[in-house]
PDB file of C-alpha atoms in Angstrom:
ATOM      1  CA  UNK O   1       9.303  10.896 -15.145  1.00 68.00           C
ATOM      2  CA  UNK O   2      10.178   9.187 -11.873  1.00 69.00           C
ATOM      3  CA  UNK O   3       7.578   9.483  -9.101  1.00 67.00           C
ATOM      4  CA  UNK O   4       8.781   9.025  -5.552  1.00 67.00           C
ATOM      5  CA  UNK O   5       6.789   9.446  -2.375  1.00 56.00           C
ATOM      6  CA  UNK O   6       8.246   9.338   1.116  1.00 49.00           C
ATOM      7  CA  UNK O   7       6.997   5.779   0.803  1.00 41.00           C
ATOM      8  CA  UNK O   8       4.924   4.507  -2.082  1.00 40.00           C
ATOM      9  CA  UNK O   9       2.235   2.250  -0.660  1.00 40.00           C
ATOM     10  CA  UNK O  10       0.075   1.586   2.371  1.00 37.00           C
ATOM     11  CA  UNK O  11      -0.766  -1.759   3.909  1.00 35.00           C
ATOM     12  CA  UNK O  12       1.149  -4.682   5.469  1.00 36.00           C
ATOM     13  CA  UNK O  13       4.441  -5.390   3.698  1.00 40.00           C
ATOM     14  CA  UNK O  14       4.087  -9.134   4.249  1.00 39.00           C
ATOM     15  CA  UNK O  15       0.707  -9.217   2.453  1.00 34.00           C
ATOM     16  CA  UNK O  16       1.277  -7.566  -0.955  1.00 35.00           C
ATOM     17  CA  UNK O  17      -2.322  -8.164  -2.037  1.00 33.00           C
ATOM     18  CA  UNK O  18      -3.505  -5.761   0.688  1.00 31.00           C
ATOM     19  CA  UNK O  19      -1.151  -2.957  -0.282  1.00 32.00           C
ATOM     20  CA  UNK O  20      -2.420   0.076  -2.187  1.00 36.00           C
ATOM     21  CA  UNK O  21      -0.038   2.378  -4.036  1.00 46.00           C
ATOM     22  CA  UNK O  22      -0.331   6.036  -3.080  1.00 52.00           C
ATOM     23  CA  UNK O  23       0.295   7.004  -6.721  1.00 59.00           C
ATOM     24  CA  UNK O  24      -3.019   5.322  -7.585  1.00 60.00           C
ATOM     25  CA  UNK O  25      -4.708   7.512 -10.221  1.00 74.00           C
ATOM     26  CA  UNK O  26      -1.741   9.882 -10.597  1.00 78.00           C
ATOM     27  CA  UNK O  27       0.316   7.274 -12.457  1.00 75.00           C
ATOM     28  CA  UNK O  28      -2.506   6.615 -14.908  1.00 77.00           C
ATOM     29  CA  UNK O  29      -3.157  10.303 -15.529  1.00 78.00           C
ATOM     30  CA  UNK O  30       0.507  11.093 -16.201  1.00 77.00           C
ATOM     31  CA  UNK O  31       0.816   8.129 -18.538  1.00 78.00           C
ATOM     32  CA  UNK O  32      -2.146   9.422 -20.532  1.00 79.00           C
ATOM     33  CA  UNK O  33      -0.241  12.685 -20.992  1.00 75.00           C
ATOM     34  CA  UNK O  34       2.428  10.686 -22.782  1.00 75.00           C
ATOM     35  CA  UNK O  35       5.003  10.547 -20.011  1.00 74.00           C
ATOM     36  CA  UNK O  36       6.995   7.426 -19.255  1.00 77.00           C
ATOM     37  CA  UNK O  37       6.324   7.023 -15.550  1.00 77.00           C
ATOM     38  CA  UNK O  38       8.379   4.968 -13.111  1.00 76.00           C
ATOM     39  CA  UNK O  39       6.975   4.678  -9.581  1.00 74.00           C
ATOM     40  CA  UNK O  40       9.915   3.934  -7.317  1.00 72.00           C
ATOM     41  CA  UNK O  41       9.509   2.423  -3.863  1.00 68.00           C
ATOM     42  CA  UNK O  42      12.234   2.652  -1.209  1.00 71.00           C
ATOM     43  CA  UNK O  43      12.415   1.543   2.463  1.00 67.00           C
ATOM     44  CA  UNK O  44      10.017   3.755   4.417  1.00 65.00           C
ATOM     45  CA  UNK O  45      12.241   4.109   7.466  1.00 63.00           C
ATOM     46  CA  UNK O  46      15.666   3.902   5.853  1.00 73.00           C
ATOM     47  CA  UNK O  47      18.239   6.674   6.029  1.00 83.00           C
ATOM     48  CA  UNK O  48      18.286   9.147   3.149  1.00 88.00           C
ATOM     49  CA  UNK O  49      21.533   7.706   1.812  1.00 90.00           C
ATOM     50  CA  UNK O  50      20.202   4.131   1.766  1.00 88.00           C
ATOM     51  CA  UNK O  51      16.950   5.211   0.141  1.00 88.00           C
ATOM     52  CA  UNK O  52      18.838   7.184  -2.508  1.00 91.00           C
ATOM     53  CA  UNK O  53      21.106   4.238  -3.270  1.00 92.00           C
ATOM     54  CA  UNK O  54      18.094   1.955  -3.655  1.00 89.00           C
ATOM     55  CA  UNK O  55      16.461   4.481  -5.968  1.00 90.00           C
ATOM     56  CA  UNK O  56      19.642   4.683  -8.024  1.00 93.00           C
ATOM     57  CA  UNK O  57      19.625   0.909  -8.396  1.00 92.00           C
ATOM     58  CA  UNK O  58      16.068   0.994  -9.735  1.00 89.00           C
ATOM     59  CA  UNK O  59      16.867   3.744 -12.233  1.00 91.00           C
ATOM     60  CA  UNK O  60      20.084   2.116 -13.399  1.00 93.00           C
ATOM     61  CA  UNK O  61      18.061  -0.941 -14.373  1.00 91.00           C
ATOM     62  CA  UNK O  62      15.086   0.852 -15.932  1.00 88.00           C
ATOM     63  CA  UNK O  63      16.228   4.251 -17.248  1.00 90.00           C
ATOM     64  CA  UNK O  64      19.625   3.631 -18.858  1.00 92.00           C
ATOM     65  CA  UNK O  65      20.416   6.338 -21.385  1.00 93.00           C
ATOM     66  CA  UNK O  66      17.206   8.226 -20.627  1.00 91.00           C
ATOM     67  CA  UNK O  67      16.481  11.704 -19.252  1.00 92.00           C
ATOM     68  CA  UNK O  68      14.916  11.665 -15.781  1.00 92.00           C
ATOM     69  CA  UNK O  69      12.574  14.200 -14.213  1.00 91.00           C
ATOM     70  CA  UNK O  70      12.019  13.505 -10.528  1.00 91.00           C
ATOM     71  CA  UNK O  71       8.611  14.260  -9.012  1.00 90.00           C
ATOM     72  CA  UNK O  72       8.863  13.647  -5.278  1.00 89.00           C
ATOM     73  CA  UNK O  73       6.595  14.007  -2.269  1.00 89.00           C
ATOM     74  CA  UNK O  74       7.707  14.490   1.329  1.00 88.00           C
ATOM     75  CA  UNK O  75      10.953  12.722   2.293  1.00 89.00           C
ATOM     76  CA  UNK O  76      11.256  11.470  -1.285  1.00 89.00           C
ATOM     77  CA  UNK O  77      12.544  14.907  -2.248  1.00 93.00           C
ATOM     78  CA  UNK O  78      15.512  14.549   0.111  1.00 94.00           C
ATOM     79  CA  UNK O  79      16.307  11.140  -1.357  1.00 92.00           C
ATOM     80  CA  UNK O  80      16.391  12.660  -4.836  1.00 93.00           C
ATOM     81  CA  UNK O  81      18.573  15.573  -3.748  1.00 96.00           C
ATOM     82  CA  UNK O  82      21.072  13.150  -2.232  1.00 95.00           C
ATOM     83  CA  UNK O  83      21.110  11.031  -5.380  1.00 96.00           C
ATOM     84  CA  UNK O  84      21.646  14.062  -7.624  1.00 97.00           C
ATOM     85  CA  UNK O  85      24.483  15.497  -5.524  1.00 96.00           C
ATOM     86  CA  UNK O  86      26.316  12.437  -4.236  1.00 96.00           C
ATOM     87  CA  UNK O  87      25.825   9.512  -6.601  1.00 95.00           C
ATOM     88  CA  UNK O  88      28.070   9.842  -9.630  1.00 93.00           C
ATOM     89  CA  UNK O  89      28.605   7.880 -12.851  1.00 91.00           C
ATOM     90  CA  UNK O  90      24.874   7.554 -13.439  1.00 96.00           C
ATOM     91  CA  UNK O  91      23.809   5.844 -16.675  1.00 96.00           C
ATOM     92  CA  UNK O  92      20.774   8.145 -16.863  1.00 95.00           C
ATOM     93  CA  UNK O  93      20.551  11.934 -17.003  1.00 95.00           C
ATOM     94  CA  UNK O  94      18.688  13.872 -14.310  1.00 95.00           C
ATOM     95  CA  UNK O  95      17.099  16.992 -15.797  1.00 95.00           C
ATOM     96  CA  UNK O  96      14.906  18.234 -12.974  1.00 95.00           C
ATOM     97  CA  UNK O  97      13.583  17.675  -9.472  1.00 96.00           C
ATOM     98  CA  UNK O  98      10.107  18.835  -8.474  1.00 94.00           C
ATOM     99  CA  UNK O  99       9.290  18.432  -4.786  1.00 95.00           C
ATOM    100  CA  UNK O 100       5.905  18.550  -3.093  1.00 94.00           C
ATOM    101  CA  UNK O 101       5.895  19.448   0.598  1.00 94.00           C
ATOM    102  CA  UNK O 102       9.380  18.070   1.135  1.00 95.00           C
ATOM    103  CA  UNK O 103      10.874  19.012   4.533  1.00 95.00           C
ATOM    104  CA  UNK O 104      14.031  20.539   3.036  1.00 98.00           C
ATOM    105  CA  UNK O 105      14.741  22.230   6.364  1.00 98.00           C
ATOM    106  CA  UNK O 106      13.275  19.468   8.499  1.00 95.00           C
ATOM    107  CA  UNK O 107      10.033  19.419  10.469  1.00 93.00           C
ATOM    108  CA  UNK O 108       9.466  20.873  13.948  1.00 93.00           C
ATOM    109  CA  UNK O 109       7.185  17.906  14.569  1.00 89.00           C
ATOM    110  CA  UNK O 110      10.214  15.615  14.491  1.00 88.00           C
ATOM    111  CA  UNK O 111      11.970  18.021  16.848  1.00 89.00           C
ATOM    112  CA  UNK O 112       8.962  17.743  19.155  1.00 86.00           C
ATOM    113  CA  UNK O 113       9.246  13.958  19.154  1.00 81.00           C
ATOM    114  CA  UNK O 114      12.921  14.216  20.016  1.00 79.00           C
ATOM    115  CA  UNK O 115      12.374  16.728  22.809  1.00 81.00           C
ATOM    116  CA  UNK O 116       9.158  15.356  24.355  1.00 77.00           C
ATOM    117  CA  UNK O 117       9.117  11.645  23.620  1.00 71.00           C
ATOM    118  CA  UNK O 118      12.799  10.955  23.161  1.00 64.00           C
ATOM    119  CA  UNK O 119      14.486   8.798  20.592  1.00 53.00           C
ATOM    120  CA  UNK O 120      15.129   5.991  23.082  1.00 39.00           C
ATOM    121  CA  UNK O 121      12.365   3.678  21.983  1.00 43.00           C
ATOM    122  CA  UNK O 122      14.836   0.832  22.104  1.00 40.00           C
ATOM    123  CA  UNK O 123      14.472   1.153  25.876  1.00 44.00           C
ATOM    124  CA  UNK O 124      10.693   1.595  25.899  1.00 45.00           C
ATOM    125  CA  UNK O 125       7.781  -0.133  24.261  1.00 45.00           C
ATOM    126  CA  UNK O 126       5.701   1.275  21.435  1.00 47.00           C
ATOM    127  CA  UNK O 127       2.774   1.242  23.872  1.00 52.00           C
ATOM    128  CA  UNK O 128       4.697   3.521  26.234  1.00 55.00           C
ATOM    129  CA  UNK O 129       5.465   5.925  23.400  1.00 50.00           C
ATOM    130  CA  UNK O 130       1.810   5.930  22.374  1.00 50.00           C
ATOM    131  CA  UNK O 131       0.796   6.658  25.974  1.00 59.00           C
ATOM    132  CA  UNK O 132       3.103   9.684  26.135  1.00 56.00           C
ATOM    133  CA  UNK O 133       1.843  10.936  22.796  1.00 53.00           C
ATOM    134  CA  UNK O 134      -1.749  10.543  23.916  1.00 58.00           C
ATOM    135  CA  UNK O 135      -1.102  12.466  27.122  1.00 63.00           C
ATOM    136  CA  UNK O 136       0.555  15.373  25.313  1.00 57.00           C
ATOM    137  CA  UNK O 137      -2.118  15.500  22.618  1.00 57.00           C
ATOM    138  CA  UNK O 138      -4.895  15.365  25.221  1.00 60.00           C
ATOM    139  CA  UNK O 139      -3.316  18.244  27.127  1.00 61.00           C
ATOM    140  CA  UNK O 140      -3.323  20.410  24.019  1.00 58.00           C
ATOM    141  CA  UNK O 141      -6.863  19.290  23.150  1.00 58.00           C
ATOM    142  CA  UNK O 142      -8.081  20.226  26.637  1.00 60.00           C
ATOM    143  CA  UNK O 143      -6.641  23.725  26.288  1.00 63.00           C
ATOM    144  CA  UNK O 144      -8.306  24.178  22.901  1.00 57.00           C
ATOM    145  CA  UNK O 145     -11.613  22.852  24.228  1.00 58.00           C
ATOM    146  CA  UNK O 146     -11.534  25.183  27.228  1.00 62.00           C
ATOM    147  CA  UNK O 147     -11.006  28.127  24.893  1.00 61.00           C
ATOM    148  CA  UNK O 148     -13.972  27.014  22.768  1.00 57.00           C
ATOM    149  CA  UNK O 149     -16.253  26.778  25.812  1.00 55.00           C
ATOM    150  CA  UNK O 150     -15.140  30.183  27.096  1.00 66.00           C
ATOM    151  CA  UNK O 151     -15.789  31.854  23.748  1.00 68.00           C
ATOM    152  CA  UNK O 152     -19.302  30.367  23.394  1.00 61.00           C
ATOM    153  CA  UNK O 153     -21.886  33.154  23.589  1.00 69.00           C
ATOM    154  CA  UNK O 154     -24.911  31.329  25.072  1.00 75.00           C
ATOM    155  CA  UNK O 155     -25.462  28.663  27.752  1.00 72.00           C
ATOM    156  CA  UNK O 156     -26.655  26.260  25.043  1.00 72.00           C
ATOM    157  CA  UNK O 157     -23.546  26.888  22.964  1.00 65.00           C
ATOM    158  CA  UNK O 158     -21.328  26.396  26.026  1.00 61.00           C
ATOM    159  CA  UNK O 159     -23.028  23.073  26.797  1.00 66.00           C
ATOM    160  CA  UNK O 160     -22.591  21.896  23.212  1.00 66.00           C
ATOM    161  CA  UNK O 161     -18.944  22.962  23.163  1.00 57.00           C
ATOM    162  CA  UNK O 162     -18.292  21.154  26.451  1.00 59.00           C
ATOM    163  CA  UNK O 163     -19.924  17.970  25.153  1.00 63.00           C
ATOM    164  CA  UNK O 164     -17.900  18.058  21.935  1.00 58.00           C
ATOM    165  CA  UNK O 165     -14.728  18.757  23.898  1.00 55.00           C
ATOM    166  CA  UNK O 166     -15.256  15.670  26.055  1.00 54.00           C
ATOM    167  CA  UNK O 167     -15.676  13.475  22.973  1.00 53.00           C
ATOM    168  CA  UNK O 168     -12.628  14.950  21.252  1.00 50.00           C
ATOM    169  CA  UNK O 169     -10.565  14.439  24.407  1.00 49.00           C
ATOM    170  CA  UNK O 170     -11.430  10.730  24.383  1.00 47.00           C
ATOM    171  CA  UNK O 171     -10.519  10.500  20.701  1.00 46.00           C
ATOM    172  CA  UNK O 172      -7.098  12.032  21.356  1.00 44.00           C
ATOM    173  CA  UNK O 173      -5.977   9.135  23.566  1.00 49.00           C
ATOM    174  CA  UNK O 174      -4.616   7.450  20.428  1.00 49.00           C
ATOM    175  CA  UNK O 175      -4.491  10.241  17.822  1.00 52.00           C
ATOM    176  CA  UNK O 176      -4.379   9.002  14.185  1.00 54.00           C
ATOM    177  CA  UNK O 177      -1.239  10.944  13.326  1.00 52.00           C
ATOM    178  CA  UNK O 178       0.701   9.167  16.073  1.00 55.00           C
ATOM    179  CA  UNK O 179       0.278   5.778  14.420  1.00 53.00           C
ATOM    180  CA  UNK O 180       1.569   7.292  11.182  1.00 53.00           C
ATOM    181  CA  UNK O 181       4.698   8.745  12.793  1.00 55.00           C
ATOM    182  CA  UNK O 182       5.541   6.126  15.435  1.00 53.00           C
ATOM    183  CA  UNK O 183       7.272   3.793  12.918  1.00 52.00           C
ATOM    184  CA  UNK O 184       9.821   6.544  12.216  1.00 47.00           C
ATOM    185  CA  UNK O 185      11.013   6.772  15.822  1.00 52.00           C
ATOM    186  CA  UNK O 186      14.430   5.256  16.492  1.00 49.00           C
ATOM    187  CA  UNK O 187      15.039   4.810  12.787  1.00 59.00           C
ATOM    188  CA  UNK O 188      17.450   6.642  10.487  1.00 67.00           C
ATOM    189  CA  UNK O 189      14.458   8.336   8.846  1.00 70.00           C
ATOM    190  CA  UNK O 190      13.506   9.953  12.161  1.00 70.00           C
ATOM    191  CA  UNK O 191      16.937  11.484  12.725  1.00 76.00           C
ATOM    192  CA  UNK O 192      17.136  12.635   9.101  1.00 85.00           C
ATOM    193  CA  UNK O 193      13.970  14.755   9.381  1.00 87.00           C
ATOM    194  CA  UNK O 194      14.759  16.983  12.365  1.00 89.00           C
ATOM    195  CA  UNK O 195      15.364  20.656  11.614  1.00 94.00           C
ATOM    196  CA  UNK O 196      18.847  20.456  13.108  1.00 92.00           C
ATOM    197  CA  UNK O 197      19.935  17.597  10.850  1.00 91.00           C
ATOM    198  CA  UNK O 198      18.482  19.100   7.682  1.00 94.00           C
ATOM    199  CA  UNK O 199      19.794  22.636   8.200  1.00 95.00           C
ATOM    200  CA  UNK O 200      23.156  21.884   9.814  1.00 93.00           C
ATOM    201  CA  UNK O 201      24.176  18.580   8.242  1.00 92.00           C
ATOM    202  CA  UNK O 202      22.216  17.585   5.154  1.00 93.00           C
ATOM    203  CA  UNK O 203      21.816  20.917   3.351  1.00 96.00           C
ATOM    204  CA  UNK O 204      25.391  22.213   3.778  1.00 94.00           C
ATOM    205  CA  UNK O 205      26.728  18.897   2.491  1.00 94.00           C
ATOM    206  CA  UNK O 206      24.220  18.414  -0.334  1.00 95.00           C
ATOM    207  CA  UNK O 207      24.673  21.316  -2.757  1.00 95.00           C
ATOM    208  CA  UNK O 208      22.396  21.678  -5.761  1.00 98.00           C
ATOM    209  CA  UNK O 209      23.711  20.532  -9.129  1.00 97.00           C
ATOM    210  CA  UNK O 210      23.826  23.492 -11.532  1.00 97.00           C
ATOM    211  CA  UNK O 211      22.883  21.171 -14.395  1.00 96.00           C
ATOM    212  CA  UNK O 212      19.595  20.233 -12.731  1.00 97.00           C
ATOM    213  CA  UNK O 213      16.483  22.424 -12.467  1.00 97.00           C
ATOM    214  CA  UNK O 214      14.883  22.490  -9.010  1.00 98.00           C
ATOM    215  CA  UNK O 215      11.190  23.293  -8.487  1.00 98.00           C
ATOM    216  CA  UNK O 216       9.061  23.086  -5.359  1.00 98.00           C
ATOM    217  CA  UNK O 217       5.460  23.223  -4.181  1.00 98.00           C
ATOM    218  CA  UNK O 218       4.175  23.725  -0.663  1.00 97.00           C
ATOM    219  CA  UNK O 219       0.832  23.113   1.009  1.00 96.00           C
ATOM    220  CA  UNK O 220      -1.081  24.652   3.871  1.00 95.00           C
ATOM    221  CA  UNK O 221      -4.353  24.439   5.727  1.00 92.00           C
ATOM    222  CA  UNK O 222      -5.675  27.708   7.208  1.00 89.00           C
ATOM    223  CA  UNK O 223      -6.655  25.967  10.423  1.00 83.00           C
ATOM    224  CA  UNK O 224      -7.156  22.477  11.777  1.00 79.00           C
ATOM    225  CA  UNK O 225      -8.919  21.649  15.063  1.00 76.00           C
ATOM    226  CA  UNK O 226      -6.594  20.011  17.565  1.00 71.00           C
ATOM    227  CA  UNK O 227      -8.579  16.751  17.382  1.00 74.00           C
ATOM    228  CA  UNK O 228      -8.287  16.428  13.573  1.00 77.00           C
ATOM    229  CA  UNK O 229      -5.904  13.676  12.328  1.00 76.00           C
ATOM    230  CA  UNK O 230      -3.146  16.240  11.725  1.00 83.00           C
ATOM    231  CA  UNK O 231      -4.447  18.877  14.132  1.00 85.00           C
ATOM    232  CA  UNK O 232      -1.811  18.492  16.822  1.00 86.00           C
ATOM    233  CA  UNK O 233       1.197  18.399  14.453  1.00 88.00           C
ATOM    234  CA  UNK O 234      -0.308  21.384  12.612  1.00 92.00           C
ATOM    235  CA  UNK O 235      -0.451  23.378  15.857  1.00 90.00           C
ATOM    236  CA  UNK O 236       3.128  22.473  16.818  1.00 91.00           C
ATOM    237  CA  UNK O 237       4.489  23.528  13.426  1.00 94.00           C
ATOM    238  CA  UNK O 238       2.270  26.632  13.235  1.00 95.00           C
ATOM    239  CA  UNK O 239       3.793  27.923  16.469  1.00 94.00           C
ATOM    240  CA  UNK O 240       7.339  27.392  15.190  1.00 95.00           C
ATOM    241  CA  UNK O 241       7.250  28.072  11.453  1.00 97.00           C
ATOM    242  CA  UNK O 242       3.821  29.379  10.494  1.00 96.00           C
ATOM    243  CA  UNK O 243       1.733  28.066   7.597  1.00 97.00           C
ATOM    244  CA  UNK O 244       1.948  24.309   7.119  1.00 96.00           C
ATOM    245  CA  UNK O 245       0.113  21.207   5.891  1.00 93.00           C
ATOM    246  CA  UNK O 246       0.150  19.315   9.165  1.00 91.00           C
ATOM    247  CA  UNK O 247       3.668  17.900   8.825  1.00 91.00           C
ATOM    248  CA  UNK O 248       5.753  20.317   6.721  1.00 95.00           C
ATOM    249  CA  UNK O 249       5.766  24.123   6.720  1.00 98.00           C
ATOM    250  CA  UNK O 250       5.767  26.237   3.579  1.00 98.00           C
ATOM    251  CA  UNK O 251       9.100  27.677   4.702  1.00 98.00           C
ATOM    252  CA  UNK O 252      10.620  24.196   4.803  1.00 98.00           C
ATOM    253  CA  UNK O 253       9.022  23.146   1.506  1.00 98.00           C
ATOM    254  CA  UNK O 254      10.626  25.961  -0.509  1.00 98.00           C
ATOM    255  CA  UNK O 255      13.578  24.829  -2.615  1.00 98.00           C
ATOM    256  CA  UNK O 256      14.852  26.086  -5.947  1.00 98.00           C
ATOM    257  CA  UNK O 257      12.115  27.864  -7.908  1.00 98.00           C
ATOM    258  CA  UNK O 258       8.996  27.928  -5.753  1.00 98.00           C
ATOM    259  CA  UNK O 259       5.908  27.402  -7.911  1.00 97.00           C
ATOM    260  CA  UNK O 260       2.868  27.654  -5.662  1.00 96.00           C
ATOM    261  CA  UNK O 261       1.145  26.846  -2.397  1.00 97.00           C
ATOM    262  CA  UNK O 262      -1.880  24.567  -2.602  1.00 96.00           C
ATOM    263  CA  UNK O 263      -4.616  24.295   0.009  1.00 94.00           C
ATOM    264  CA  UNK O 264      -4.577  20.747   1.340  1.00 92.00           C
ATOM    265  CA  UNK O 265      -2.946  18.701   4.068  1.00 90.00           C
ATOM    266  CA  UNK O 266       0.140  16.522   3.803  1.00 88.00           C
ATOM    267  CA  UNK O 267      -1.843  13.335   3.215  1.00 83.00           C
ATOM    268  CA  UNK O 268      -4.035  14.877   0.516  1.00 85.00           C
ATOM    269  CA  UNK O 269      -0.911  15.596  -1.534  1.00 84.00           C
ATOM    270  CA  UNK O 270      -0.062  11.951  -2.079  1.00 73.00           C
ATOM    271  CA  UNK O 271      -3.604  10.975  -3.084  1.00 65.00           C
ATOM    272  CA  UNK O 272      -3.716   8.705  -0.048  1.00 57.00           C
ATOM    273  CA  UNK O 273      -7.449   9.045   0.490  1.00 48.00           C
ATOM    274  CA  UNK O 274      -8.543   8.727  -3.136  1.00 46.00           C
ATOM    275  CA  UNK O 275      -8.961   4.988  -2.762  1.00 42.00           C
ATOM    276  CA  UNK O 276     -12.052   2.911  -3.335  1.00 37.00           C
ATOM    277  CA  UNK O 277     -12.677   2.333   0.347  1.00 35.00           C
ATOM    278  CA  UNK O 278     -15.241   5.011   1.061  1.00 36.00           C
ATOM    279  CA  UNK O 279     -13.003   8.006   1.756  1.00 39.00           C
ATOM    280  CA  UNK O 280     -13.578  11.367   0.068  1.00 42.00           C
ATOM    281  CA  UNK O 281     -11.033  12.668  -2.436  1.00 44.00           C
ATOM    282  CA  UNK O 282      -9.301  14.650   0.301  1.00 48.00           C
ATOM    283  CA  UNK O 283      -9.529  15.176   4.038  1.00 49.00           C
ATOM    284  CA  UNK O 284      -8.951  18.901   4.319  1.00 50.00           C
ATOM    285  CA  UNK O 285     -12.372  20.018   3.113  1.00 54.00           C
ATOM    286  CA  UNK O 286     -10.901  22.027   0.227  1.00 59.00           C
ATOM    287  CA  UNK O 287     -11.547  21.472  -3.479  1.00 76.00           C
ATOM    288  CA  UNK O 288      -7.982  20.222  -3.922  1.00 85.00           C
ATOM    289  CA  UNK O 289      -7.454  17.547  -6.573  1.00 87.00           C
ATOM    290  CA  UNK O 290      -4.125  15.695  -6.340  1.00 86.00           C
ATOM    291  CA  UNK O 291      -4.327  14.210  -9.827  1.00 86.00           C
ATOM    292  CA  UNK O 292      -4.930  17.627 -11.368  1.00 89.00           C
ATOM    293  CA  UNK O 293      -1.971  19.098  -9.464  1.00 90.00           C
ATOM    294  CA  UNK O 294       0.504  16.510 -10.713  1.00 88.00           C
ATOM    295  CA  UNK O 295      -0.807  16.780 -14.264  1.00 88.00           C
ATOM    296  CA  UNK O 296      -0.355  20.542 -14.064  1.00 90.00           C
ATOM    297  CA  UNK O 297       3.179  20.099 -12.754  1.00 89.00           C
ATOM    298  CA  UNK O 298       4.002  17.649 -15.551  1.00 88.00           C
ATOM    299  CA  UNK O 299       2.653  20.068 -18.149  1.00 89.00           C
ATOM    300  CA  UNK O 300       4.826  22.819 -16.673  1.00 91.00           C
ATOM    301  CA  UNK O 301       7.891  20.602 -16.948  1.00 90.00           C
ATOM    302  CA  UNK O 302       7.058  19.996 -20.613  1.00 88.00           C
ATOM    303  CA  UNK O 303       6.787  23.726 -21.300  1.00 90.00           C
ATOM    304  CA  UNK O 304      10.090  24.286 -19.488  1.00 91.00           C
ATOM    305  CA  UNK O 305      11.714  21.963 -22.005  1.00 90.00           C
ATOM    306  CA  UNK O 306      12.163  18.896 -19.819  1.00 87.00           C
TER     307      UNK O 306
END
């Protein structure tokens, strides 16, 4: 089993000792099930083709003559699809691809960046991009806060809502999700995740391989406040495509045989917060357990004969 996230670790690349692998816990659990697990890391902002070629290099060196079942989160699913369809003469055999919240049809959030921030960050500083993001996020937060104050039933409730709105507005000046997405701007990864690229370029030119089984999982959160880490992206995608996990809609996540929708956000899915640094097991407030999900998916693959 080959596990591939959009990127596989967090922390500064020049200080390996401070990096933490997102597969932390999942790798151990799958190994206990008896699976041979390879956690593959590829450039976080590279184009899909480059990431797929790097992944192929890893597998050629470690999985020669072996069957491969891809388990991929987010952009990692697109890398695997490219590898399956376009890289030939492989010395390993791909049996299946299971994707978790992969933007198979792109993400409206990336469209929003293109339309509202622009892809010309080579001509503007990161600080300028952050300022624009903060302004847009604050505008949406103000609208949501005004609605909350209006709907409050008592003077005390209105005062409380107004106070909370002011605090949330200050917090939105540098929203957490913006620092996660900024590195993608003006990189091949950014262009590869727009809905236009995925639906009009990537998908038509990356047909499924009939010899490979394709499975997919999606995720959604019923509602996120605009000031939550993924609140603003959630609202943007909700307006365009409906149910989503804060970065990818269920509609975009569907590919091949759709298995289920889990209740969590995009970051919960990669076990990002289940680290020994004081964070809870997930950020969405649900009872979602990432380790259990991947173990369940692995068991399903076993019963499917993979």
